[in-house]
Amino acid sequence: MDAREKEPASCAAVAIGRGPAILERIMDETVHLAIWQRPAPEYGAAVSELEWDAIDDIDDEMDVVDVPRALPISLADAGYPADLGLADELAALAVRFAEIVACDRLRVRLDVIKTDACRKFHADNVTVRLLMPLVGPGTQWLAARGVHADPLVAEGQLQIGEVGLFKGRVWAERPEILHRSPPVAATGITRLLLAIDPLGGIHDQR
C-alpha cells in the first residue's frame, strides 16, 4: 500500500488515499469508509456560482449501462448548464462505483441543501453510499462509540471533490463509522452533494 493510503492511526476502519483505487478498499471486511482524496474539480468555481433557485434536485434511478446517456439528461432537466463539464465526470464516477460494488442499477441524487437535515451522526439504511461534496462544507464523519452515540465533534470531513464510500446498516449491522451533514441553515450557505446508492449488487444486498 502506498504510504499516502494508510489508514489513520486513530481509526483502522477508514482507508484514505490519493488515487481512485482506494475506493476498492470498501470491499474489505474491516473497512467501513474509503476516501479518495483529490483536488477540487476544475468546474467547481462555475458550479458554485449557479443560481440555486433555478436548480432542481436530481433523484433518478438508472441502469448502469445507461448512465453516460441518462445522467446528462437529468442534469439538463434540473437546470444545469451543459458547458460545465459536470456530466462526464459524474457519469464516469457512477460507472466506476457500480463496477466496485457489482451492481447493474443505481440511484443517483444531486441535492441542493440549505437546511440542517441529517445533522445528527448516523449510518444510512443502505449497503453502501457514495458521497461527494461539490459546493459548500462536506460530509463529516467519526468512529462510532456505541449504538446510541451522538457526539458533537467530527474526526474528519470530506472536502470539495473528494469521494467517500460509506458502509450502511444493511451491510454492517454495527457500523464503525457514522456521518452527518454539517449544519448550514443559520449560515446562509448552500451545499451541493452527490449521493449514489447501488440497487442490487453487494452480494444481493446482504
Tab-separated table of N, CA and C in Angstrom, residues 113-122 131-141 152-154 156-160 166 178-193:
chain	number	residue	atom	x	y	z
A	113	ILE	N	-28.720	21.724	-0.867
A	113	ILE	CA	-29.053	21.653	0.557
A	113	ILE	C	-28.862	23.010	1.214
A	114	LYS	N	-29.932	23.500	1.827
A	114	LYS	CA	-29.865	24.776	2.550
A	114	LYS	C	-30.326	24.632	3.994
A	115	THR	N	-30.674	23.416	4.377
A	115	THR	CA	-31.231	23.161	5.704
A	115	THR	C	-30.246	22.346	6.542
A	116	ASP	N	-30.688	21.978	7.754
A	116	ASP	CA	-29.869	21.164	8.641
A	116	ASP	C	-30.331	19.711	8.672
A	117	ALA	N	-30.914	19.245	7.583
A	117	ALA	CA	-31.329	17.848	7.509
A	117	ALA	C	-30.121	16.936	7.698
A	118	CYS	N	-30.327	15.805	8.324
A	118	CYS	CA	-29.272	14.810	8.576
A	118	CYS	C	-28.122	15.401	9.386
A	119	ARG	N	-28.448	16.288	10.329
A	119	ARG	CA	-27.403	16.970	11.103
A	119	ARG	C	-26.852	16.105	12.231
A	120	LYS	N	-27.523	14.993	12.551
A	120	LYS	CA	-27.029	14.104	13.595
A	120	LYS	C	-26.203	12.984	12.971
A	121	PHE	N	-25.161	12.565	13.693
A	121	PHE	CA	-24.329	11.481	13.196
A	121	PHE	C	-25.149	10.190	13.122
A	122	HIS	N	-25.006	9.475	12.016
A	122	HIS	CA	-25.827	8.301	11.774
A	122	HIS	C	-25.151	7.409	10.733
A	131	LEU	N	-20.665	9.437	-1.461
A	131	LEU	CA	-20.936	10.844	-1.215
A	131	LEU	C	-19.780	11.682	-1.737
A	132	MET	N	-20.105	12.758	-2.447
A	132	MET	CA	-19.091	13.694	-2.909
A	132	MET	C	-19.647	15.112	-2.824
A	133	PRO	N	-19.055	15.979	-1.992
A	133	PRO	CA	-19.493	17.371	-1.939
A	133	PRO	C	-18.960	18.143	-3.140
A	134	LEU	N	-19.826	18.963	-3.733
A	134	LEU	CA	-19.442	19.783	-4.883
A	134	LEU	C	-19.397	21.266	-4.547
A	135	VAL	N	-20.227	21.674	-3.605
A	135	VAL	CA	-20.262	23.071	-3.164
A	135	VAL	C	-20.508	23.083	-1.660
A	136	GLY	N	-19.816	23.960	-0.945
A	136	GLY	CA	-20.052	24.109	0.478
A	136	GLY	C	-19.343	23.056	1.308
A	137	PRO	N	-19.527	23.099	2.621
A	137	PRO	CA	-18.846	22.146	3.512
A	137	PRO	C	-19.304	20.712	3.247
A	138	GLY	N	-18.354	19.789	3.339
A	138	GLY	CA	-18.638	18.394	3.016
A	138	GLY	C	-19.075	17.582	4.210
A	139	THR	N	-19.453	16.354	3.927
A	139	THR	CA	-19.928	15.407	4.937
A	139	THR	C	-18.864	15.195	6.016
A	140	GLN	N	-19.312	15.202	7.273
A	140	GLN	CA	-18.423	14.963	8.413
A	140	GLN	C	-18.582	13.525	8.899
A	141	TRP	N	-17.517	12.954	9.450
A	141	TRP	CA	-17.578	11.568	9.909
A	141	TRP	C	-16.787	11.394	11.196
A	152	LEU	N	-20.541	15.343	19.268
A	152	LEU	CA	-20.665	16.646	18.631
A	152	LEU	C	-19.478	16.993	17.752
A	153	VAL	N	-18.358	16.334	17.952
A	153	VAL	CA	-17.137	16.727	17.272
A	153	VAL	C	-16.764	15.694	16.206
A	154	ALA	N	-16.641	16.136	14.963
A	154	ALA	CA	-16.265	15.243	13.875
A	154	ALA	C	-14.774	14.950	13.919
A	156	GLY	N	-13.326	13.775	10.938
A	156	GLY	CA	-12.894	14.033	9.573
A	156	GLY	C	-14.021	14.649	8.771
A	157	GLN	N	-13.682	15.207	7.621
A	157	GLN	CA	-14.678	15.865	6.786
A	157	GLN	C	-14.240	15.786	5.329
A	158	LEU	N	-15.171	15.391	4.452
A	158	LEU	CA	-14.881	15.377	3.025
A	158	LEU	C	-14.723	16.804	2.520
A	159	GLN	N	-13.717	17.014	1.685
A	159	GLN	CA	-13.517	18.302	1.044
A	159	GLN	C	-14.154	18.277	-0.344
A	160	ILE	N	-14.353	19.440	-0.933
A	160	ILE	CA	-14.992	19.524	-2.247
A	160	ILE	C	-14.223	18.661	-3.251
A	166	PHE	N	-19.306	5.039	2.116
A	166	PHE	CA	-19.686	4.766	3.499
A	166	PHE	C	-20.529	3.499	3.563
A	178	LEU	N	-19.832	6.683	11.546
A	178	LEU	CA	-21.053	7.473	11.433
A	178	LEU	C	-20.733	8.751	10.673
A	179	HIS	N	-21.755	9.349	10.065
A	179	HIS	CA	-21.527	10.596	9.334
A	179	HIS	C	-22.733	11.511	9.486
A	180	ARG	N	-22.548	12.768	9.119
A	180	ARG	CA	-23.649	13.729	9.157
A	180	ARG	C	-23.412	14.838	8.143
A	181	SER	N	-24.490	15.547	7.826
A	181	SER	CA	-24.394	16.763	7.037
A	181	SER	C	-24.083	17.921	7.981
A	182	PRO	N	-23.062	18.713	7.704
A	182	PRO	CA	-22.768	19.843	8.587
A	182	PRO	C	-23.922	20.842	8.586
A	183	PRO	N	-24.341	21.342	9.746
A	183	PRO	CA	-25.440	22.308	9.816
A	183	PRO	C	-25.096	23.595	9.063
A	184	VAL	N	-26.013	24.044	8.198
A	184	VAL	CA	-25.756	25.264	7.421
A	184	VAL	C	-26.913	26.261	7.468
A	185	ALA	N	-28.050	25.856	8.039
A	185	ALA	CA	-29.248	26.696	7.958
A	185	ALA	C	-29.017	28.094	8.506
A	186	ALA	N	-28.270	28.210	9.582
A	186	ALA	CA	-28.066	29.509	10.218
A	186	ALA	C	-26.999	30.341	9.525
A	187	THR	N	-26.292	29.744	8.563
A	187	THR	CA	-25.174	30.429	7.917
A	187	THR	C	-25.533	31.044	6.572
A	188	GLY	N	-26.613	30.575	5.960
A	188	GLY	CA	-26.954	31.034	4.617
A	188	GLY	C	-26.153	30.345	3.530
A	189	ILE	N	-25.324	29.377	3.910
A	189	ILE	CA	-24.504	28.642	2.946
A	189	ILE	C	-25.361	27.595	2.229
A	190	THR	N	-25.116	27.413	0.937
A	190	THR	CA	-25.757	26.358	0.160
A	190	THR	C	-24.749	25.252	-0.105
A	191	ARG	N	-25.187	24.010	0.067
A	191	ARG	CA	-24.357	22.857	-0.230
A	191	ARG	C	-24.902	22.141	-1.468
A	192	LEU	N	-24.002	21.538	-2.224
A	192	LEU	CA	-24.397	20.669	-3.324
A	192	LEU	C	-23.703	19.334	-3.095
A	193	LEU	N	-24.497	18.270	-2.990
A	193	LEU	CA	-23.967	16.961	-2.605
A	193	LEU	C	-24.429	15.890	-3.577
